[in-house]
XYZ file of C-alpha atoms in Angstrom:
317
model
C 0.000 0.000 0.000
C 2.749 2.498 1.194
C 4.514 2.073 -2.498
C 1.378 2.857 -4.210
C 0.423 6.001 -2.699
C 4.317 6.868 -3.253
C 3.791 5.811 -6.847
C -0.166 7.807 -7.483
C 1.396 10.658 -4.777
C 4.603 11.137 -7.780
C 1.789 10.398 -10.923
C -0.154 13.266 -9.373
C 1.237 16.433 -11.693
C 0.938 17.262 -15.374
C 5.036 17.903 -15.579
C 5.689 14.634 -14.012
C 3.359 12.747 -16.335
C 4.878 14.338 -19.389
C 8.824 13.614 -17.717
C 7.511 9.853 -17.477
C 6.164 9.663 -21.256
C 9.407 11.242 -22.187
C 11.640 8.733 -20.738
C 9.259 6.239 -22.379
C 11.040 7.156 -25.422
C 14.644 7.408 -24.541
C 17.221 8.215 -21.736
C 17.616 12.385 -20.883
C 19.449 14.539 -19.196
C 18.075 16.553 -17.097
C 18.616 19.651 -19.432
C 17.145 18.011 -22.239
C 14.531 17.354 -20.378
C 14.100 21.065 -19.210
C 14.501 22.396 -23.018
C 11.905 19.479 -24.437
C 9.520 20.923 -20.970
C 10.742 24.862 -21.355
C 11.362 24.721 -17.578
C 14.070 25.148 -15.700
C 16.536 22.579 -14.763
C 16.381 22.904 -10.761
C 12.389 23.084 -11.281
C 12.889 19.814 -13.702
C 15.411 18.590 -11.062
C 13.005 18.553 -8.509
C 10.210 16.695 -10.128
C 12.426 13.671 -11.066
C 13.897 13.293 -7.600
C 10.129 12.744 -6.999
C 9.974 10.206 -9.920
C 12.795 8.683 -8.302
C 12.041 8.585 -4.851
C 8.648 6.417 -6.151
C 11.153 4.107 -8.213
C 9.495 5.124 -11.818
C 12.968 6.695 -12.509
C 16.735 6.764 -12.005
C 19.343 8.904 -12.335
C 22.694 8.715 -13.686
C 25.514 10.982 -13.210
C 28.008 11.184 -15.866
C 30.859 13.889 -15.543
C 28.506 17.004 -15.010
C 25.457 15.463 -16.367
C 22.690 13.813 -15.108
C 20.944 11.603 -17.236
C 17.247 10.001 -16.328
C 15.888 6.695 -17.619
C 12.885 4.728 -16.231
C 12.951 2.677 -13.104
C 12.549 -0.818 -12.878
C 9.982 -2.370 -15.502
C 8.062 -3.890 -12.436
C 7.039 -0.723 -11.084
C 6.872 1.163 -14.381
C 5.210 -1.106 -16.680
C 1.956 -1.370 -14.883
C 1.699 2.643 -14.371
C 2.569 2.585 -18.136
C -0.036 0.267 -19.013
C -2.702 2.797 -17.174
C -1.437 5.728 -19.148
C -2.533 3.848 -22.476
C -5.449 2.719 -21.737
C -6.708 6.470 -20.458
C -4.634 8.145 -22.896
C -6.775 6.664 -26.020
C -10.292 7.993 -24.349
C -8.541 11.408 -23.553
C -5.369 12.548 -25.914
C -2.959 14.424 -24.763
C -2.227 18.137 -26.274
C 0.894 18.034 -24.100
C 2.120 14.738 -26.225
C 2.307 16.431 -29.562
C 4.584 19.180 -28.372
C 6.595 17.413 -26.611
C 7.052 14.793 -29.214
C 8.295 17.658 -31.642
C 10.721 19.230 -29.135
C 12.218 15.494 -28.342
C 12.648 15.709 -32.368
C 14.712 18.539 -31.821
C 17.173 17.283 -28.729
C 17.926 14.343 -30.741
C 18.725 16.498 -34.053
C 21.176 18.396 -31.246
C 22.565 14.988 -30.518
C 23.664 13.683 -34.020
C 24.931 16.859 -34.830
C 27.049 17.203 -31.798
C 28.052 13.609 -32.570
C 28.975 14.859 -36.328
C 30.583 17.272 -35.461
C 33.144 15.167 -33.250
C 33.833 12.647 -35.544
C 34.661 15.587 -38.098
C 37.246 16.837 -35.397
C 38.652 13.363 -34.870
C 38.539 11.767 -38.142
C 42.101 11.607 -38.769
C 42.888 9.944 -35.634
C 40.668 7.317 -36.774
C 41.186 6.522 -39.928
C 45.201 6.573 -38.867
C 44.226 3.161 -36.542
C 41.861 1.859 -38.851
C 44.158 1.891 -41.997
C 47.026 -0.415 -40.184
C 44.541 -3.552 -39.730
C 41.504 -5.382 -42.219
C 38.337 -3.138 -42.526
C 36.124 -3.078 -39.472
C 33.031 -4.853 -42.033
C 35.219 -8.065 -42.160
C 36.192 -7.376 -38.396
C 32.367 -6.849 -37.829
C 31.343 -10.015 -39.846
C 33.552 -12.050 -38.362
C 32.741 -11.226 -34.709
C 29.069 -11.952 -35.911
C 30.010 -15.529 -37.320
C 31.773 -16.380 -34.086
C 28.705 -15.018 -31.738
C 26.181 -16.593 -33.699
C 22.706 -16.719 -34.545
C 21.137 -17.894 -31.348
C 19.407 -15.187 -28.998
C 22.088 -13.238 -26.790
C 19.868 -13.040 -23.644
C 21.522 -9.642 -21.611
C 24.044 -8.701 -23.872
C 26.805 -6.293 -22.291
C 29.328 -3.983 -24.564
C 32.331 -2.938 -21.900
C 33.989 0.285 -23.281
C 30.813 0.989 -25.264
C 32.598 3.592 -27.062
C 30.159 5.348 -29.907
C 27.856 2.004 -29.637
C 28.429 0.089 -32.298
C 28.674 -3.193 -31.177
C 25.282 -2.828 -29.916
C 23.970 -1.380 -32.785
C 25.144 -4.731 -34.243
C 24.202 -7.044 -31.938
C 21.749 -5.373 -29.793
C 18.747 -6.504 -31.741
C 19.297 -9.865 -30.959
C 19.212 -9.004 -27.158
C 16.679 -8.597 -24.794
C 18.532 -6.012 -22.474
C 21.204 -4.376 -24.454
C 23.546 -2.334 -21.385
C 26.829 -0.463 -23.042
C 29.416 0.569 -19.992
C 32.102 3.222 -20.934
C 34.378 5.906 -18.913
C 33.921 8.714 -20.863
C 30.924 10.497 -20.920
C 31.817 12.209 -24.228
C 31.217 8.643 -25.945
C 28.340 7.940 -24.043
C 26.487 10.985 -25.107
C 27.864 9.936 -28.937
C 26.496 6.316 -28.404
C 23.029 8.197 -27.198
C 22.774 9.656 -30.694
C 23.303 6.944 -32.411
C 20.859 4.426 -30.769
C 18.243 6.838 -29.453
C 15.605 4.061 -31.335
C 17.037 1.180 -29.475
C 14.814 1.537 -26.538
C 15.641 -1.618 -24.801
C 19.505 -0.125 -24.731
C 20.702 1.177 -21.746
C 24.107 3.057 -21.369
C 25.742 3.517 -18.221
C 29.487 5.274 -17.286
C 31.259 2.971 -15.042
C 34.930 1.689 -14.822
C 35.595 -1.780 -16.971
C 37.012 -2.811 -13.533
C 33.858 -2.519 -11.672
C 31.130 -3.489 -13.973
C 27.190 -1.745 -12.409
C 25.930 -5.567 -12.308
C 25.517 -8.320 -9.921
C 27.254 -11.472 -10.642
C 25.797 -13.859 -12.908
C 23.675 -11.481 -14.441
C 24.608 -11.167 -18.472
C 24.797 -13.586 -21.008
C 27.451 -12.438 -23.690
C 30.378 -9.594 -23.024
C 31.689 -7.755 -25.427
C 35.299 -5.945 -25.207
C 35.535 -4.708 -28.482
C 39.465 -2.890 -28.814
C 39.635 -2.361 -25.275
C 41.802 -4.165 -23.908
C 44.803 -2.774 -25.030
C 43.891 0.637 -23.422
C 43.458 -1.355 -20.078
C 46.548 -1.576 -17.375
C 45.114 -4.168 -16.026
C 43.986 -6.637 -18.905
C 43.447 -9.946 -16.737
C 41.214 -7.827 -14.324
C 39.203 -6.710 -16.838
C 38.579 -10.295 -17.937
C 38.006 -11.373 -14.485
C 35.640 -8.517 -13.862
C 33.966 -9.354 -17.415
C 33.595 -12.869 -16.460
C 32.193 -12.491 -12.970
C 28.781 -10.858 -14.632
C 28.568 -13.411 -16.638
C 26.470 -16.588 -16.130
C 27.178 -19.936 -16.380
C 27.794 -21.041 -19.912
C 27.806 -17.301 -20.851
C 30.318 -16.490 -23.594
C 32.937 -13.173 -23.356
C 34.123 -12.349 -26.773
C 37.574 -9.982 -26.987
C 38.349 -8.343 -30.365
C 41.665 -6.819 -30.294
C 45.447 -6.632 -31.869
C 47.828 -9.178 -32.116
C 51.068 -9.251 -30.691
C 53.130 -5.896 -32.689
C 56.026 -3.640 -32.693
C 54.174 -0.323 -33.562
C 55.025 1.735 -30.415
C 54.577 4.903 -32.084
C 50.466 3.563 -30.868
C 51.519 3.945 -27.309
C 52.785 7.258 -27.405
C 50.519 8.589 -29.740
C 47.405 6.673 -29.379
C 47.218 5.945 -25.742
C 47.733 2.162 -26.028
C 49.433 0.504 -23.199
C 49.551 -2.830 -24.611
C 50.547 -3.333 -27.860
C 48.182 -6.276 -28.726
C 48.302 -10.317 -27.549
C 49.421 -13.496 -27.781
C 47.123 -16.006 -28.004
C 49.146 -17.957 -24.884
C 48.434 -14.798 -22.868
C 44.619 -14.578 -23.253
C 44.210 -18.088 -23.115
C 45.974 -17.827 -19.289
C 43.553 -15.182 -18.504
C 41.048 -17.007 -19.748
C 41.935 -20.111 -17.283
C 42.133 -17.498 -14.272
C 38.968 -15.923 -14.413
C 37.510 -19.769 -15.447
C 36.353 -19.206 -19.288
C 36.920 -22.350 -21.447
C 38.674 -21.327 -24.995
C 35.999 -21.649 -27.344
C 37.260 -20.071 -30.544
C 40.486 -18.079 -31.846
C 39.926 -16.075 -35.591
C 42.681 -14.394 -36.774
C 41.951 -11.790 -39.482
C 44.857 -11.049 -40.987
C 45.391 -7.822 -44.051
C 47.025 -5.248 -42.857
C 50.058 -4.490 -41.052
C 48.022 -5.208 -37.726
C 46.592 -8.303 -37.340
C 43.136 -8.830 -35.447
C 42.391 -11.575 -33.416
C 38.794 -13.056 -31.974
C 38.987 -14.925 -28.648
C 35.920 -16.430 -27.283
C 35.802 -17.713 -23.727
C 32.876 -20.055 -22.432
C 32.353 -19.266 -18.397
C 32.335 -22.976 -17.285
C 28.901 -24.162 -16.418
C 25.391 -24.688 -18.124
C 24.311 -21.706 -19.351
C 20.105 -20.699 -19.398
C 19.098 -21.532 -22.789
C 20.944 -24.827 -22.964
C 19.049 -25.855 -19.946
C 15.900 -25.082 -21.825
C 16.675 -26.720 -24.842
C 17.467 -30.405 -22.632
């Protein structure tokens, strides 16, 4: 009882309504949510801690934003469900407007995200001309993965999203983790219509989920940014159920060390013998090695099996 009248008590105001059926349709900051509402962010501010306080929202902090999604789907879904229902016997003026404005944040998003690519381009295309185009990369990393359903699907170092623009439509919960919120709010423009995505800024070394609670991992040319490679698999592999898979695309072992003083890597790539010991730490099973070879940097695929049964083979016995 107390959790409903928190829940009808936070329902009760036109804003808060409008913040709710906003979120609906994608994650916001708080100041896109004040210039899709033409309020003002502490006034916007306020109403969401309310949201939040009922559990029909949370909020993110990432650098000097604050970025709002909906709560849990047990507590939202059957609230949602209401709105529907009364929303096709009485429309909602409101909806229309706000709908248009949304139009507009998410025009400010892709061009922001334009506009950085256009200032980095050459730092890109430098990397990507030493090793075999990222479509073979990309197709490859698809053969390995599979066809079959990916359950919770997790991309660590998310970057601009595009391993979950890939794969996230064979996902139920799609969750991309990066540092930086610069790439976060690039990965936002890209996948605003992937509404079961959810991005989150966290360290690869301490993952926002419980153990045992995704299916596949992604680390997508990470790990040779990380100090700490085998913690990052361990860390990878301890949210990952039993008979979940953790795939690692990344460099073989090279010589080019102009990368680590110009490009930030620490490592400069990896044998096969070292994964494969990390692997055996964190207790993944070897499952595959791909090496894509055509250019003067060689990529390599390593898939790791976390030892165990996982959900969907269970099902199928």
């Amino acid at each position: 009882m107390a959790m409903a009248l928190e829940i009808f008590r936070a329902l009760a105001d036109a804003t808060r309504l409008r913040i709710l059926a906003l979120l609906r349709r994608m994650e916001l900051s708080v100041g896109e949510l004040a210039q899709v509402l033409g309020q003002s962010q502490p006034r916007v501010s306020r109403h969401v801690k309310i949201l939040c306080d009922a559990g029909l929202a949370e909020r993110r902090k990432e650098g000097s934003w604050v970025f709002v999604a909906l709560g849990a789907p047990d507590v939202v879904e059957p609230v949602a469900g209401a709105l529907d229902v009364w929303a096709k016997a009485e429309p909602d003026h409101w909806a229309v407007a706000d709908a248009a404005r949304l139009a507009a944040v998410r025009a400010d998003r892709a061009a922001s995200a334009a506009a950085w690519f256009e200032g980095h381009a050459d730092e890109w295309d430098a990397i990507r001309s030493l090793h075999v185009a990222d479509s073979e990369v990309e197709a490859a990393m698809a053969l390995v993965l599979g066809e079959a359903p990916m359950g919770t699907l997790i991309d660590i170092g998310t970057g601009t999203g595009r391993m979950l623009e890939l794969f996230g439509g064979r996902a139920a919960v799609a969750l991309g983790i990066d540092r930086s919120s610069e790439m976060l709010r690039l990965a936002r423009a890209k996948l605003h219509d992937m509404t079961h995505a959810e991005l989150r800024q966290a360290d690869l070394y301490a993952l926002p989920l419980a153990d045992g609670a995704a299916d596949v991992a992604i680390l997508h040319h990470v790990l040779h940014f990380a100090q700490q490679p085998g913690a990052a698999i361990l860390e990878a592999v301890r949210v990952l159920a039993p008979g979940g898979r953790l795939l690692i695309a990344d460099f073989a072992s090279h010589d080019r060390e102009e990368l680590r003083l110009r490009d930030a890597h620490t490592r400069l790539g990896f044998a096969d013998e070292q994964i494969a010991t990390w692997f055996e730490a964190a207790g993944l099973q070897t499952a595959r090695v791909e090496t894509l070879e055509g250019g003067e940097l060689t990529v390599k695929l390593w898939l790791g099996r976390k030892i165990g049964a996982s959900v969907y083979e269970v099902k199928a016995a």
